Amino acid sequence: MSHRLQLEHILEASRIVDPAFLHSPQFESEPLGERLGCELRVKVETLNPIRSFKGRGADYFVQKALKRGQARPMVCASAGNFGQAMAYACRKHGLPLVVYASVNANPLKVARMRALGAEVRLFGEDFDAAKLEAKRYADEAGAWMVEDGKEPEISEGAGSIAVELLTYPKPLEAVVVPLGNGALLGGVARWIKAQDKGVQIIAAVAKGAPAMEQSWRSGSRVVHERIQTIADGIGVRVPIPEALEDLQGLVDEMLLVEDAAMLEAMQLAHRHLGLVLEPSGAAGLAAIHQYPAFFAHKRVATILCGGNLTEEQMNAWL
């Protein structure tokens, strides 16, 4: 059965994405593994110009668009990290970009998007409200509305993480991936399951934003009126149908993670790994921490996928 995300594209992305985002550190953390009761491998996706994994998918998407001759103004919506990634890629390739973000968006992320050359417009109370307005504007302006999770190249670029992850000598038993709109999980799951069907793919979902988990379980799209979580990067209330379809047959389980568990995971990462993670970036680690019996004595990997915190958040949470 054909899949929307192509393995050859994921492999290509692992070779041509901007080197600033490729070959991120991955290692076994013995102290943190002992603390969590498993053999833990971490993939650190915060040590790059935008402090998140999103640069991989954005760069691959823009490269492929230009190769097809589709150079035109772009619009996207973002909680902050995808907007930074698109701003970085568009600036590199000389394309104009407008980003819509919520009026409640992380001010550090908003400032960084602007510093990277994007025009940032604040609209609505959350990400999905901002995205609706971005779509309206894109239609009006004749610009390209770029949706993270809808454009296959963005997921394929994110899948390059899995190509690197599987080069580690010891085979994995489970990989835990934060789930927002599905681009990261879709790309990673697609590559790993094609290489080793025995590896469990586990999604970590914010309990206060369960639309993706409920849609996956029910087999039909579930939309929520509001979300309530500190994890803005995975706070999705309106799932993208294409992203849900990408996950079918590839994901073994989805675990709902409490905000409190994400805060504890952020503190554990800071103490044991010397890393600053945002709640979304620590969601995979939080799932391992909150559901110890699920991962006990297994060889587990997780992707630490974002680290953009304001000074106030660092003081309050770390």
PDB file of C-alpha atoms in Angstrom:
ATOM      1  CA  MET A   1       0.000   0.000   0.000  1.00  0.00           C
ATOM      2  CA  SER A   2       1.513   3.347  -1.019  1.00  0.00           C
ATOM      3  CA  HIS A   3       2.223   5.976   1.618  1.00  0.00           C
ATOM      4  CA  ARG A   4       2.135   9.741   1.194  1.00  0.00           C
ATOM      5  CA  LEU A   5       5.540  10.121   2.847  1.00  0.00           C
ATOM      6  CA  GLN A   6       8.236   8.647   0.614  1.00  0.00           C
ATOM      7  CA  LEU A   7      11.204   6.801   2.092  1.00  0.00           C
ATOM      8  CA  GLU A   8      13.516   8.035  -0.669  1.00  0.00           C
ATOM      9  CA  HIS A   9      12.555  11.617   0.192  1.00  0.00           C
ATOM     10  CA  ILE A  10      13.304  11.085   3.889  1.00  0.00           C
ATOM     11  CA  LEU A  11      16.695   9.666   2.945  1.00  0.00           C
ATOM     12  CA  GLU A  12      17.299  12.580   0.585  1.00  0.00           C
ATOM     13  CA  ALA A  13      16.414  15.038   3.333  1.00  0.00           C
ATOM     14  CA  SER A  14      18.954  13.389   5.630  1.00  0.00           C
ATOM     15  CA  ARG A  15      21.598  14.343   3.052  1.00  0.00           C
ATOM     16  CA  ILE A  16      20.587  17.798   1.768  1.00  0.00           C
ATOM     17  CA  VAL A  17      18.936  19.627   4.682  1.00  0.00           C
ATOM     18  CA  ASP A  18      20.919  22.620   5.913  1.00  0.00           C
ATOM     19  CA  PRO A  19      23.880  21.168   7.893  1.00  0.00           C
ATOM     20  CA  ALA A  20      22.990  23.424  10.833  1.00  0.00           C
ATOM     21  CA  PHE A  21      20.152  20.992  11.617  1.00  0.00           C
ATOM     22  CA  LEU A  22      21.605  17.600  10.679  1.00  0.00           C
ATOM     23  CA  HIS A  23      23.564  15.122  12.829  1.00  0.00           C
ATOM     24  CA  SER A  24      22.242  16.385  16.139  1.00  0.00           C
ATOM     25  CA  PRO A  25      23.697  14.790  19.294  1.00  0.00           C
ATOM     26  CA  GLN A  26      22.332  11.411  20.373  1.00  0.00           C
ATOM     27  CA  PHE A  27      23.597   9.427  23.296  1.00  0.00           C
ATOM     28  CA  GLU A  28      22.647   7.116  26.133  1.00  0.00           C
ATOM     29  CA  SER A  29      22.014   8.959  29.376  1.00  0.00           C
ATOM     30  CA  GLU A  30      22.838   6.491  32.136  1.00  0.00           C
ATOM     31  CA  PRO A  31      21.929   8.761  35.094  1.00  0.00           C
ATOM     32  CA  LEU A  32      18.568   9.741  33.607  1.00  0.00           C
ATOM     33  CA  GLY A  33      17.894   6.179  32.446  1.00  0.00           C
ATOM     34  CA  GLU A  34      18.515   4.883  35.956  1.00  0.00           C
ATOM     35  CA  ARG A  35      16.187   7.554  37.323  1.00  0.00           C
ATOM     36  CA  LEU A  36      13.424   6.512  34.875  1.00  0.00           C
ATOM     37  CA  GLY A  37      13.953   2.751  35.023  1.00  0.00           C
ATOM     38  CA  CYS A  38      14.913   2.155  31.398  1.00  0.00           C
ATOM     39  CA  GLU A  39      17.899   2.272  29.056  1.00  0.00           C
ATOM     40  CA  LEU A  40      17.427   5.777  27.697  1.00  0.00           C
ATOM     41  CA  ARG A  41      18.788   7.274  24.493  1.00  0.00           C
ATOM     42  CA  VAL A  42      18.150  10.948  23.834  1.00  0.00           C
ATOM     43  CA  LYS A  43      18.204  12.780  20.502  1.00  0.00           C
ATOM     44  CA  VAL A  44      18.902  16.470  21.178  1.00  0.00           C
ATOM     45  CA  GLU A  45      17.223  18.726  18.605  1.00  0.00           C
ATOM     46  CA  THR A  46      17.728  22.037  20.423  1.00  0.00           C
ATOM     47  CA  LEU A  47      21.359  22.810  19.555  1.00  0.00           C
ATOM     48  CA  ASN A  48      20.795  24.693  16.317  1.00  0.00           C
ATOM     49  CA  PRO A  49      19.983  28.285  15.229  1.00  0.00           C
ATOM     50  CA  ILE A  50      16.277  28.026  16.112  1.00  0.00           C
ATOM     51  CA  ARG A  51      16.494  25.605  19.076  1.00  0.00           C
ATOM     52  CA  SER A  52      14.092  23.076  17.605  1.00  0.00           C
ATOM     53  CA  PHE A  53      13.785  20.209  15.104  1.00  0.00           C
ATOM     54  CA  LYS A  54      11.528  22.278  12.825  1.00  0.00           C
ATOM     55  CA  GLY A  55      14.429  23.539  10.727  1.00  0.00           C
ATOM     56  CA  ARG A  56      14.777  20.143   9.045  1.00  0.00           C
ATOM     57  CA  GLY A  57      11.284  20.053   7.548  1.00  0.00           C
ATOM     58  CA  ALA A  58      11.130  23.743   6.676  1.00  0.00           C
ATOM     59  CA  ASP A  59      14.457  23.685   4.859  1.00  0.00           C
ATOM     60  CA  TYR A  60      13.615  20.521   2.920  1.00  0.00           C
ATOM     61  CA  PHE A  61      10.198  21.919   1.971  1.00  0.00           C
ATOM     62  CA  VAL A  62      11.610  25.228   0.687  1.00  0.00           C
ATOM     63  CA  GLN A  63      14.422  23.495  -1.214  1.00  0.00           C
ATOM     64  CA  LYS A  64      11.972  21.183  -2.980  1.00  0.00           C
ATOM     65  CA  ALA A  65       9.544  24.024  -3.748  1.00  0.00           C
ATOM     66  CA  LEU A  66      12.311  26.048  -5.384  1.00  0.00           C
ATOM     67  CA  LYS A  67      13.521  23.031  -7.331  1.00  0.00           C
ATOM     68  CA  ARG A  68       9.996  22.716  -8.778  1.00  0.00           C
ATOM     69  CA  GLY A  69      10.050  26.398  -9.720  1.00  0.00           C
ATOM     70  CA  GLN A  70       7.487  27.388  -7.064  1.00  0.00           C
ATOM     71  CA  ALA A  71       9.168  30.543  -5.782  1.00  0.00           C
ATOM     72  CA  ARG A  72       6.387  32.747  -4.416  1.00  0.00           C
ATOM     73  CA  PRO A  73       5.436  34.548  -1.190  1.00  0.00           C
ATOM     74  CA  MET A  74       4.589  32.171   1.651  1.00  0.00           C
ATOM     75  CA  VAL A  75       2.295  32.370   4.653  1.00  0.00           C
ATOM     76  CA  CYS A  76       2.175  30.073   7.665  1.00  0.00           C
ATOM     77  CA  ALA A  77       0.775  29.897  11.173  1.00  0.00           C
ATOM     78  CA  SER A  78       2.877  28.916  14.134  1.00  0.00           C
ATOM     79  CA  ALA A  79       3.085  28.742  17.899  1.00  0.00           C
ATOM     80  CA  GLY A  80       6.639  29.912  17.296  1.00  0.00           C
ATOM     81  CA  ASN A  81       9.044  27.125  16.406  1.00  0.00           C
ATOM     82  CA  PHE A  82       7.740  26.339  12.914  1.00  0.00           C
ATOM     83  CA  GLY A  83       7.556  30.056  12.197  1.00  0.00           C
ATOM     84  CA  GLN A  84      11.206  30.416  13.153  1.00  0.00           C
ATOM     85  CA  ALA A  85      12.096  27.479  10.920  1.00  0.00           C
ATOM     86  CA  MET A  86      10.223  28.895   7.944  1.00  0.00           C
ATOM     87  CA  ALA A  87      11.715  32.350   8.551  1.00  0.00           C
ATOM     88  CA  TYR A  88      15.211  30.857   8.630  1.00  0.00           C
ATOM     89  CA  ALA A  89      14.658  28.879   5.410  1.00  0.00           C
ATOM     90  CA  CYS A  90      12.889  31.700   3.561  1.00  0.00           C
ATOM     91  CA  ARG A  91      15.563  34.230   4.479  1.00  0.00           C
ATOM     92  CA  LYS A  92      18.246  31.815   3.290  1.00  0.00           C
ATOM     93  CA  HIS A  93      16.516  31.396  -0.082  1.00  0.00           C
ATOM     94  CA  GLY A  94      15.292  34.981  -0.528  1.00  0.00           C
ATOM     95  CA  LEU A  95      11.550  34.362  -0.149  1.00  0.00           C
ATOM     96  CA  PRO A  96       9.107  36.688   1.660  1.00  0.00           C
ATOM     97  CA  LEU A  97       7.194  35.175   4.571  1.00  0.00           C
ATOM     98  CA  VAL A  98       4.223  36.240   6.694  1.00  0.00           C
ATOM     99  CA  VAL A  99       3.672  34.326   9.945  1.00  0.00           C
ATOM    100  CA  TYR A 100       0.440  34.379  11.912  1.00  0.00           C
ATOM    101  CA  ALA A 101       0.683  33.621  15.626  1.00  0.00           C
ATOM    102  CA  SER A 102      -1.695  33.850  18.560  1.00  0.00           C
ATOM    103  CA  VAL A 103      -1.824  37.010  20.650  1.00  0.00           C
ATOM    104  CA  ASN A 104      -0.766  34.695  23.488  1.00  0.00           C
ATOM    105  CA  ALA A 105       2.287  33.342  21.637  1.00  0.00           C
ATOM    106  CA  ASN A 106       5.612  33.036  23.435  1.00  0.00           C
ATOM    107  CA  PRO A 107       7.188  36.522  23.097  1.00  0.00           C
ATOM    108  CA  LEU A 108      10.682  35.084  22.689  1.00  0.00           C
ATOM    109  CA  LYS A 109       9.522  33.029  19.709  1.00  0.00           C
ATOM    110  CA  VAL A 110       7.736  36.030  18.203  1.00  0.00           C
ATOM    111  CA  ALA A 111      10.857  38.165  18.554  1.00  0.00           C
ATOM    112  CA  ARG A 112      13.024  35.491  16.974  1.00  0.00           C
ATOM    113  CA  MET A 113      10.658  35.093  14.001  1.00  0.00           C
ATOM    114  CA  ARG A 114      10.884  38.822  13.369  1.00  0.00           C
ATOM    115  CA  ALA A 115      14.661  38.843  13.813  1.00  0.00           C
ATOM    116  CA  LEU A 116      14.892  36.119  11.160  1.00  0.00           C
ATOM    117  CA  GLY A 117      13.089  38.354   8.663  1.00  0.00           C
ATOM    118  CA  ALA A 118       9.450  37.248   8.843  1.00  0.00           C
ATOM    119  CA  GLU A 119       6.527  39.631   9.063  1.00  0.00           C
ATOM    120  CA  VAL A 120       4.661  38.404  12.154  1.00  0.00           C
ATOM    121  CA  ARG A 121       0.965  39.134  12.672  1.00  0.00           C
ATOM    122  CA  LEU A 122      -0.715  38.305  15.985  1.00  0.00           C
ATOM    123  CA  PHE A 123      -4.316  37.132  15.798  1.00  0.00           C
ATOM    124  CA  GLY A 124      -6.667  35.005  17.897  1.00  0.00           C
ATOM    125  CA  GLU A 125      -6.454  33.309  21.246  1.00  0.00           C
ATOM    126  CA  ASP A 126      -4.595  30.192  20.120  1.00  0.00           C
ATOM    127  CA  PHE A 127      -2.638  28.627  17.265  1.00  0.00           C
ATOM    128  CA  ASP A 128      -5.658  27.270  15.391  1.00  0.00           C
ATOM    129  CA  ALA A 129      -7.416  30.647  15.421  1.00  0.00           C
ATOM    130  CA  ALA A 130      -4.248  32.224  14.029  1.00  0.00           C
ATOM    131  CA  LYS A 131      -4.080  29.531  11.353  1.00  0.00           C
ATOM    132  CA  LEU A 132      -7.651  30.205  10.225  1.00  0.00           C
ATOM    133  CA  GLU A 133      -6.808  33.877   9.744  1.00  0.00           C
ATOM    134  CA  ALA A 134      -3.561  32.953   7.941  1.00  0.00           C
ATOM    135  CA  LYS A 135      -5.569  30.878   5.466  1.00  0.00           C
ATOM    136  CA  ARG A 136      -7.974  33.756   4.878  1.00  0.00           C
ATOM    137  CA  TYR A 137      -5.116  36.160   4.226  1.00  0.00           C
ATOM    138  CA  ALA A 138      -3.276  33.720   1.945  1.00  0.00           C
ATOM    139  CA  ASP A 139      -6.408  33.299  -0.197  1.00  0.00           C
ATOM    140  CA  GLU A 140      -6.857  37.059  -0.380  1.00  0.00           C
ATOM    141  CA  ALA A 141      -3.203  37.770  -1.226  1.00  0.00           C
ATOM    142  CA  GLY A 142      -2.673  34.820  -3.566  1.00  0.00           C
ATOM    143  CA  ALA A 143       0.177  33.563  -1.364  1.00  0.00           C
ATOM    144  CA  TRP A 144       1.134  29.971  -0.569  1.00  0.00           C
ATOM    145  CA  MET A 145      -0.390  28.823   2.727  1.00  0.00           C
ATOM    146  CA  VAL A 146       2.191  26.417   4.132  1.00  0.00           C
ATOM    147  CA  GLU A 147       0.733  24.070   6.761  1.00  0.00           C
ATOM    148  CA  ASP A 148       3.058  22.142   9.039  1.00  0.00           C
ATOM    149  CA  GLY A 149       1.739  18.573   8.916  1.00  0.00           C
ATOM    150  CA  LYS A 150      -0.043  19.005   5.579  1.00  0.00           C
ATOM    151  CA  GLU A 151       2.930  19.523   3.258  1.00  0.00           C
ATOM    152  CA  PRO A 152       4.578  16.081   2.892  1.00  0.00           C
ATOM    153  CA  GLU A 153       8.093  17.502   2.518  1.00  0.00           C
ATOM    154  CA  ILE A 154       7.896  18.995   6.013  1.00  0.00           C
ATOM    155  CA  SER A 155       7.175  15.572   7.520  1.00  0.00           C
ATOM    156  CA  GLU A 156       9.800  13.940   5.298  1.00  0.00           C
ATOM    157  CA  GLY A 157      12.369  16.468   6.468  1.00  0.00           C
ATOM    158  CA  ALA A 158      11.505  15.685  10.076  1.00  0.00           C
ATOM    159  CA  GLY A 159      11.908  11.999   9.256  1.00  0.00           C
ATOM    160  CA  SER A 160      15.625  12.595   8.752  1.00  0.00           C
ATOM    161  CA  ILE A 161      15.858  12.480  12.555  1.00  0.00           C
ATOM    162  CA  ALA A 162      14.922   8.796  12.422  1.00  0.00           C
ATOM    163  CA  VAL A 163      17.572   8.073   9.788  1.00  0.00           C
ATOM    164  CA  GLU A 164      20.193   9.333  12.237  1.00  0.00           C
ATOM    165  CA  LEU A 165      18.578   7.697  15.252  1.00  0.00           C
ATOM    166  CA  LEU A 166      18.795   4.230  13.749  1.00  0.00           C
ATOM    167  CA  THR A 167      22.543   4.519  13.101  1.00  0.00           C
ATOM    168  CA  TYR A 168      23.115   3.967  16.820  1.00  0.00           C
ATOM    169  CA  PRO A 169      24.688   0.540  17.438  1.00  0.00           C
ATOM    170  CA  LYS A 170      22.157  -0.927  19.879  1.00  0.00           C
ATOM    171  CA  PRO A 171      18.670  -1.732  18.510  1.00  0.00           C
ATOM    172  CA  LEU A 172      15.751   0.126  20.021  1.00  0.00           C
ATOM    173  CA  GLU A 173      12.582  -1.322  21.529  1.00  0.00           C
ATOM    174  CA  ALA A 174      10.560   1.907  21.669  1.00  0.00           C
ATOM    175  CA  VAL A 175      10.746   5.474  20.365  1.00  0.00           C
ATOM    176  CA  VAL A 176       8.716   8.183  22.110  1.00  0.00           C
ATOM    177  CA  VAL A 177       7.807  11.232  20.009  1.00  0.00           C
ATOM    178  CA  PRO A 178       5.941  14.405  21.041  1.00  0.00           C
ATOM    179  CA  LEU A 179       2.769  14.810  18.984  1.00  0.00           C
ATOM    180  CA  GLY A 180       1.432  18.191  17.923  1.00  0.00           C
ATOM    181  CA  ASN A 181       0.187  18.455  14.347  1.00  0.00           C
ATOM    182  CA  GLY A 182       1.904  15.183  13.423  1.00  0.00           C
ATOM    183  CA  ALA A 183       4.785  16.187  11.132  1.00  0.00           C
ATOM    184  CA  LEU A 184       7.496  14.910  13.481  1.00  0.00           C
ATOM    185  CA  LEU A 185       5.689  11.724  14.445  1.00  0.00           C
ATOM    186  CA  GLY A 186       4.634  10.959  10.868  1.00  0.00           C
ATOM    187  CA  GLY A 187       8.117  11.292   9.410  1.00  0.00           C
ATOM    188  CA  VAL A 188       9.866   9.431  12.227  1.00  0.00           C
ATOM    189  CA  ALA A 189       7.311   6.610  12.332  1.00  0.00           C
ATOM    190  CA  ARG A 190       7.368   6.195   8.559  1.00  0.00           C
ATOM    191  CA  TRP A 191      11.133   5.640   8.458  1.00  0.00           C
ATOM    192  CA  ILE A 192      11.473   3.505  11.577  1.00  0.00           C
ATOM    193  CA  LYS A 193       8.613   1.124  10.819  1.00  0.00           C
ATOM    194  CA  ALA A 194      10.003   0.578   7.302  1.00  0.00           C
ATOM    195  CA  GLN A 195      13.344  -0.450   8.806  1.00  0.00           C
ATOM    196  CA  ASP A 196      12.153  -2.417  11.859  1.00  0.00           C
ATOM    197  CA  LYS A 197       8.470  -3.133  12.461  1.00  0.00           C
ATOM    198  CA  GLY A 198       9.305  -4.403  15.945  1.00  0.00           C
ATOM    199  CA  VAL A 199      10.162  -0.968  17.302  1.00  0.00           C
ATOM    200  CA  GLN A 200       7.206   0.479  19.206  1.00  0.00           C
ATOM    201  CA  ILE A 201       6.300   4.019  18.143  1.00  0.00           C
ATOM    202  CA  ILE A 202       4.738   5.901  21.051  1.00  0.00           C
ATOM    203  CA  ALA A 203       3.227   9.384  20.819  1.00  0.00           C
ATOM    204  CA  ALA A 204       3.321  11.778  23.765  1.00  0.00           C
ATOM    205  CA  VAL A 205       0.247  14.039  23.713  1.00  0.00           C
ATOM    206  CA  ALA A 206      -0.542  16.937  26.049  1.00  0.00           C
ATOM    207  CA  LYS A 207      -3.519  15.870  28.150  1.00  0.00           C
ATOM    208  CA  GLY A 208      -4.950  19.377  27.874  1.00  0.00           C
ATOM    209  CA  ALA A 209      -4.879  19.183  24.050  1.00  0.00           C
ATOM    210  CA  PRO A 210      -6.048  15.634  23.223  1.00  0.00           C
ATOM    211  CA  ALA A 211      -7.612  16.158  19.777  1.00  0.00           C
ATOM    212  CA  MET A 212      -4.935  14.217  17.876  1.00  0.00           C
ATOM    213  CA  GLU A 213      -5.030  11.294  20.323  1.00  0.00           C
ATOM    214  CA  GLN A 214      -8.821  11.131  20.254  1.00  0.00           C
ATOM    215  CA  SER A 215      -8.875  11.348  16.456  1.00  0.00           C
ATOM    216  CA  TRP A 216      -6.315   8.543  16.172  1.00  0.00           C
ATOM    217  CA  ARG A 217      -8.239   6.275  18.536  1.00  0.00           C
ATOM    218  CA  SER A 218     -11.657   6.935  17.045  1.00  0.00           C
ATOM    219  CA  GLY A 219     -10.592   6.843  13.398  1.00  0.00           C
ATOM    220  CA  SER A 220     -12.385  10.135  12.723  1.00  0.00           C
ATOM    221  CA  ARG A 221     -11.299  13.725  13.224  1.00  0.00           C
ATOM    222  CA  VAL A 222     -12.114  15.172  16.644  1.00  0.00           C
ATOM    223  CA  VAL A 223     -12.041  18.970  16.960  1.00  0.00           C
ATOM    224  CA  HIS A 224     -12.014  20.843  20.269  1.00  0.00           C
ATOM    225  CA  GLU A 225     -13.238  24.338  21.087  1.00  0.00           C
ATOM    226  CA  ARG A 226     -10.283  25.104  23.348  1.00  0.00           C
ATOM    227  CA  ILE A 227      -7.133  23.633  24.830  1.00  0.00           C
ATOM    228  CA  GLN A 228      -5.575  23.960  28.278  1.00  0.00           C
ATOM    229  CA  THR A 229      -1.879  23.170  28.421  1.00  0.00           C
ATOM    230  CA  ILE A 230       1.447  24.912  28.934  1.00  0.00           C
ATOM    231  CA  ALA A 231       2.819  22.967  25.943  1.00  0.00           C
ATOM    232  CA  ASP A 232       2.101  25.538  23.237  1.00  0.00           C
ATOM    233  CA  GLY A 233       4.163  23.689  20.613  1.00  0.00           C
ATOM    234  CA  ILE A 234       1.863  20.646  20.703  1.00  0.00           C
ATOM    235  CA  GLY A 235      -1.348  22.440  21.619  1.00  0.00           C
ATOM    236  CA  VAL A 236      -3.468  21.419  18.626  1.00  0.00           C
ATOM    237  CA  ARG A 237      -7.258  21.459  18.736  1.00  0.00           C
ATOM    238  CA  VAL A 238      -8.023  21.094  14.989  1.00  0.00           C
ATOM    239  CA  PRO A 239      -6.193  18.074  13.519  1.00  0.00           C
ATOM    240  CA  ILE A 240      -4.999  18.057   9.899  1.00  0.00           C
ATOM    241  CA  PRO A 241      -6.614  15.121   8.021  1.00  0.00           C
ATOM    242  CA  GLU A 242      -3.490  14.375   5.966  1.00  0.00           C
ATOM    243  CA  ALA A 243      -1.362  14.200   9.100  1.00  0.00           C
ATOM    244  CA  LEU A 244      -3.792  11.786  10.742  1.00  0.00           C
ATOM    245  CA  GLU A 245      -3.731   9.603   7.639  1.00  0.00           C
ATOM    246  CA  ASP A 246       0.079   9.550   7.727  1.00  0.00           C
ATOM    247  CA  LEU A 247      -0.008   7.939  11.183  1.00  0.00           C
ATOM    248  CA  GLN A 248      -2.304   5.046  10.286  1.00  0.00           C
ATOM    249  CA  GLY A 249      -0.688   1.658  10.843  1.00  0.00           C
ATOM    250  CA  LEU A 250       2.559   3.188  12.110  1.00  0.00           C
ATOM    251  CA  VAL A 251       1.834   4.277  15.689  1.00  0.00           C
ATOM    252  CA  ASP A 252       1.490   1.677  18.441  1.00  0.00           C
ATOM    253  CA  GLU A 253       0.233   3.846  21.310  1.00  0.00           C
ATOM    254  CA  MET A 254      -0.542   7.403  22.337  1.00  0.00           C
ATOM    255  CA  LEU A 255      -0.035   8.506  25.935  1.00  0.00           C
ATOM    256  CA  LEU A 256      -1.670  11.575  27.468  1.00  0.00           C
ATOM    257  CA  VAL A 257       0.871  13.589  29.453  1.00  0.00           C
ATOM    258  CA  GLU A 258       0.086  15.944  32.321  1.00  0.00           C
ATOM    259  CA  ASP A 259       1.524  19.459  32.372  1.00  0.00           C
ATOM    260  CA  ALA A 260       3.057  18.609  35.756  1.00  0.00           C
ATOM    261  CA  ALA A 261       4.906  15.662  34.207  1.00  0.00           C
ATOM    262  CA  MET A 262       6.301  17.919  31.473  1.00  0.00           C
ATOM    263  CA  LEU A 263       7.565  20.363  34.086  1.00  0.00           C
ATOM    264  CA  GLU A 264       9.232  17.519  35.989  1.00  0.00           C
ATOM    265  CA  ALA A 265      10.765  16.227  32.751  1.00  0.00           C
ATOM    266  CA  MET A 266      12.139  19.697  31.964  1.00  0.00           C
ATOM    267  CA  GLN A 267      13.745  19.802  35.408  1.00  0.00           C
ATOM    268  CA  LEU A 268      15.173  16.296  34.998  1.00  0.00           C
ATOM    269  CA  ALA A 269      16.681  17.247  31.633  1.00  0.00           C
ATOM    270  CA  HIS A 270      18.166  20.386  33.136  1.00  0.00           C
ATOM    271  CA  ARG A 271      19.636  18.488  36.093  1.00  0.00           C
ATOM    272  CA  HIS A 272      20.888  15.359  34.332  1.00  0.00           C
ATOM    273  CA  LEU A 273      21.564  16.548  30.784  1.00  0.00           C
ATOM    274  CA  GLY A 274      22.323  20.236  31.235  1.00  0.00           C
ATOM    275  CA  LEU A 275      19.605  21.119  28.722  1.00  0.00           C
ATOM    276  CA  VAL A 276      16.896  23.769  28.636  1.00  0.00           C
ATOM    277  CA  LEU A 277      13.699  22.286  27.163  1.00  0.00           C
ATOM    278  CA  GLU A 278      10.288  23.820  26.632  1.00  0.00           C
ATOM    279  CA  PRO A 279       7.251  21.743  27.706  1.00  0.00           C
ATOM    280  CA  SER A 280       6.590  20.420  24.187  1.00  0.00           C
ATOM    281  CA  GLY A 281      10.249  19.519  23.783  1.00  0.00           C
ATOM    282  CA  ALA A 282      10.170  17.507  26.993  1.00  0.00           C
ATOM    283  CA  ALA A 283       6.846  15.735  26.296  1.00  0.00           C
ATOM    284  CA  GLY A 284       8.467  12.453  25.250  1.00  0.00           C
ATOM    285  CA  LEU A 285      10.612  12.397  28.360  1.00  0.00           C
ATOM    286  CA  ALA A 286       7.515  13.246  30.397  1.00  0.00           C
ATOM    287  CA  ALA A 287       5.648  10.236  28.969  1.00  0.00           C
ATOM    288  CA  ILE A 288       8.462   7.922  30.063  1.00  0.00           C
ATOM    289  CA  HIS A 289       8.413   9.541  33.491  1.00  0.00           C
ATOM    290  CA  GLN A 290       4.609   9.436  33.887  1.00  0.00           C
ATOM    291  CA  TYR A 291       4.151   5.852  32.635  1.00  0.00           C
ATOM    292  CA  PRO A 292       7.160   3.981  34.105  1.00  0.00           C
ATOM    293  CA  ALA A 293       5.593   0.507  33.845  1.00  0.00           C
ATOM    294  CA  PHE A 294       5.159   0.952  30.088  1.00  0.00           C
ATOM    295  CA  PHE A 295       8.881   1.482  29.553  1.00  0.00           C
ATOM    296  CA  ALA A 296      10.463  -0.484  32.413  1.00  0.00           C
ATOM    297  CA  HIS A 297      13.759  -2.161  31.458  1.00  0.00           C
ATOM    298  CA  LYS A 298      13.301  -1.345  27.766  1.00  0.00           C
ATOM    299  CA  ARG A 299      15.790   0.309  25.430  1.00  0.00           C
ATOM    300  CA  VAL A 300      13.949   3.560  24.730  1.00  0.00           C
ATOM    301  CA  ALA A 301      14.755   6.661  22.668  1.00  0.00           C
ATOM    302  CA  THR A 302      13.054  10.009  22.777  1.00  0.00           C
ATOM    303  CA  ILE A 303      13.442  13.210  20.791  1.00  0.00           C
ATOM    304  CA  LEU A 304      14.066  16.368  22.807  1.00  0.00           C
ATOM    305  CA  CYS A 305      12.625  18.588  20.146  1.00  0.00           C
ATOM    306  CA  GLY A 306      12.415  22.186  21.372  1.00  0.00           C
ATOM    307  CA  GLY A 307      14.047  24.542  23.844  1.00  0.00           C
ATOM    308  CA  ASN A 308      12.608  28.044  23.481  1.00  0.00           C
ATOM    309  CA  LEU A 309      11.754  29.480  26.894  1.00  0.00           C
ATOM    310  CA  THR A 310      11.505  33.082  27.982  1.00  0.00           C
ATOM    311  CA  GLU A 311      13.614  34.226  30.939  1.00  0.00           C
ATOM    312  CA  GLU A 312      10.465  34.335  33.047  1.00  0.00           C
ATOM    313  CA  GLN A 313       9.572  30.750  32.101  1.00  0.00           C
ATOM    314  CA  MET A 314      13.066  29.544  32.949  1.00  0.00           C
ATOM    315  CA  ASN A 315      12.897  31.228  36.343  1.00  0.00           C
ATOM    316  CA  ALA A 316       9.460  29.773  37.070  1.00  0.00           C
ATOM    317  CA  TRP A 317       9.872  26.264  35.651  1.00  0.00           C
ATOM    318  CA  LEU A 318      13.518  25.311  36.002  1.00  0.00           C
TER     319      LEU A 318
END
